[in-house]
């Protein structure tokens, strides 16, 4: 084999090696770019979801209440995920975007609760009798859905049909006079929901 031929063979081999290395690097770069794009899209999705949840939760109450409230997403975990730590005694929840058949009353629409109402809701979720120190207030100004006006534990999954609730405020932790307030929905005056149960509450329509 001549030296010239050997030199050409070595050069050709090196060119092939360089080409393979370049292709491998290109593939690595493409994989890295795809990973970076995926992570970027995931971050944008997470940020958009957070912004939606904060806006949704704050829509439940007057701005003077909701802007400084603790905002918690109860749809993912039983104890909730804190989205924003507040500085007042109010807790707000965003709209539950899960399929309605998997959710329950007071979880569908955005709500804001004071301290007593938050304890009342915890008791209701645990199916225990509420023992709170005084009345509680819940804002539901953006409306929502309730599976039953009579059964506090009815869900769409159990066969109940969800009923849309317009803008209202709820008063909880108080015994109401059934001779004064109706236990049937009233569009323009207060009425008692879940009457006769430990969770009965006064629904006060609002605009």
CSV table of C-alpha atoms in Angstrom, one decimal, residues 1-117:
chain,number,residue,atom,x,y,z
A,1,UNK,CA,0.0,0.0,0.0
A,2,UNK,CA,1.5,3.4,-1.1
A,3,UNK,CA,1.9,6.2,1.4
A,4,UNK,CA,-0.4,8.4,-0.6
A,5,UNK,CA,-3.2,5.8,-0.6
A,6,UNK,CA,-2.7,5.3,3.2
A,7,UNK,CA,-2.8,9.0,3.8
A,8,UNK,CA,-6.1,9.3,1.7
A,9,UNK,CA,-7.5,6.4,3.7
A,10,UNK,CA,-6.6,8.0,7.0
A,11,UNK,CA,-8.2,11.3,5.9
A,12,UNK,CA,-11.3,9.6,4.7
A,13,UNK,CA,-11.6,7.7,8.0
A,14,UNK,CA,-11.2,10.9,9.9
A,15,UNK,CA,-13.8,12.6,7.8
A,16,UNK,CA,-16.3,9.8,8.6
A,17,UNK,CA,-15.5,10.0,12.3
A,18,UNK,CA,-16.0,13.8,12.3
A,19,UNK,CA,-19.2,13.4,10.4
A,20,UNK,CA,-20.5,10.8,12.9
A,21,UNK,CA,-19.5,13.0,15.8
A,22,UNK,CA,-21.1,16.1,14.2
A,23,UNK,CA,-24.4,14.1,13.6
A,24,UNK,CA,-24.3,12.9,17.2
A,25,UNK,CA,-23.8,16.4,18.5
A,26,UNK,CA,-26.6,17.7,16.3
A,27,UNK,CA,-28.9,15.0,17.7
A,28,UNK,CA,-27.9,15.9,21.2
A,29,UNK,CA,-28.5,19.6,20.5
A,30,UNK,CA,-31.9,18.8,19.0
A,31,UNK,CA,-32.8,16.6,22.1
A,32,UNK,CA,-31.7,19.4,24.4
A,33,UNK,CA,-33.7,22.0,22.4
A,34,UNK,CA,-36.8,19.8,22.6
A,35,UNK,CA,-36.3,19.3,26.3
A,36,UNK,CA,-35.9,23.1,26.8
A,37,UNK,CA,-39.0,23.8,24.7
A,38,UNK,CA,-41.0,21.2,26.7
A,39,UNK,CA,-39.9,22.7,30.0
A,40,UNK,CA,-40.7,26.2,28.7
A,41,UNK,CA,-44.2,25.2,27.7
A,42,UNK,CA,-44.7,23.4,31.0
A,43,UNK,CA,-43.7,26.6,32.9
A,44,UNK,CA,-46.0,28.7,30.8
A,45,UNK,CA,-48.9,26.3,31.4
A,46,UNK,CA,-48.2,26.3,35.1
A,47,UNK,CA,-48.0,30.1,35.2
A,48,UNK,CA,-51.2,30.4,33.2
A,49,UNK,CA,-53.0,28.0,35.5
A,50,UNK,CA,-51.9,29.8,38.5
A,51,UNK,CA,-53.1,33.2,37.1
A,52,UNK,CA,-56.4,31.6,36.2
A,53,UNK,CA,-56.8,30.2,39.7
A,54,UNK,CA,-55.9,33.4,41.5
A,55,UNK,CA,-58.3,35.5,39.3
A,56,UNK,CA,-61.0,32.9,39.7
A,57,UNK,CA,-60.7,32.8,43.5
A,58,UNK,CA,-60.6,36.6,43.8
A,59,UNK,CA,-63.8,36.9,41.8
A,60,UNK,CA,-65.8,35.3,44.6
A,61,UNK,CA,-65.7,38.3,47.0
A,62,UNK,CA,-65.3,42.0,47.0
A,63,UNK,CA,-61.7,43.1,46.1
A,64,UNK,CA,-61.3,44.5,49.7
A,65,UNK,CA,-61.6,40.9,51.0
A,66,UNK,CA,-60.1,38.7,48.3
A,67,UNK,CA,-57.0,40.7,47.4
A,68,UNK,CA,-55.4,40.0,50.8
A,69,UNK,CA,-56.9,36.5,51.4
A,70,UNK,CA,-55.1,33.2,51.5
A,71,UNK,CA,-56.0,31.3,48.3
A,72,UNK,CA,-56.1,27.6,48.4
A,73,UNK,CA,-56.8,25.0,45.7
A,74,UNK,CA,-58.7,22.1,47.4
A,75,UNK,CA,-59.4,20.2,44.2
A,76,UNK,CA,-56.0,18.4,44.1
A,77,UNK,CA,-55.4,17.4,47.7
A,78,UNK,CA,-57.7,16.9,50.8
A,79,UNK,CA,-55.7,19.5,52.8
A,80,UNK,CA,-55.4,21.9,49.9
A,81,UNK,CA,-52.5,23.5,48.1
A,82,UNK,CA,-51.8,27.1,49.1
A,83,UNK,CA,-51.5,29.2,46.0
A,84,UNK,CA,-51.1,32.6,47.8
A,85,UNK,CA,-50.5,33.3,51.5
A,86,UNK,CA,-52.8,36.0,52.7
A,87,UNK,CA,-52.6,38.6,55.4
A,88,UNK,CA,-56.3,38.7,56.5
A,89,UNK,CA,-58.6,36.1,58.0
A,90,UNK,CA,-60.2,35.1,54.7
A,91,UNK,CA,-59.6,32.0,52.6
A,92,UNK,CA,-60.6,31.9,48.9
A,93,UNK,CA,-60.9,28.9,46.6
A,94,UNK,CA,-60.8,29.0,42.8
A,95,UNK,CA,-63.3,27.4,40.5
A,96,UNK,CA,-63.0,23.6,40.3
A,97,UNK,CA,-62.4,22.8,36.7
A,98,UNK,CA,-62.7,19.0,37.2
A,99,UNK,CA,-65.6,17.1,35.6
A,100,UNK,CA,-68.7,18.1,37.7
A,101,UNK,CA,-69.6,14.4,38.4
A,102,UNK,CA,-66.4,14.1,40.5
A,103,UNK,CA,-66.9,17.2,42.6
A,104,UNK,CA,-69.4,18.2,45.3
A,105,UNK,CA,-71.4,21.2,46.5
A,106,UNK,CA,-69.3,24.3,47.6
A,107,UNK,CA,-66.4,23.0,45.4
A,108,UNK,CA,-67.6,24.0,42.0
A,109,UNK,CA,-67.7,27.7,42.0
A,110,UNK,CA,-65.1,30.1,43.5
A,111,UNK,CA,-65.8,31.0,47.2
A,112,UNK,CA,-64.3,33.1,49.9
A,113,UNK,CA,-64.8,32.2,53.6
A,114,UNK,CA,-64.0,33.9,56.9
A,115,UNK,CA,-62.3,32.0,59.7
A,116,UNK,CA,-65.5,30.6,61.2
A,117,UNK,CA,-66.9,29.6,57.8
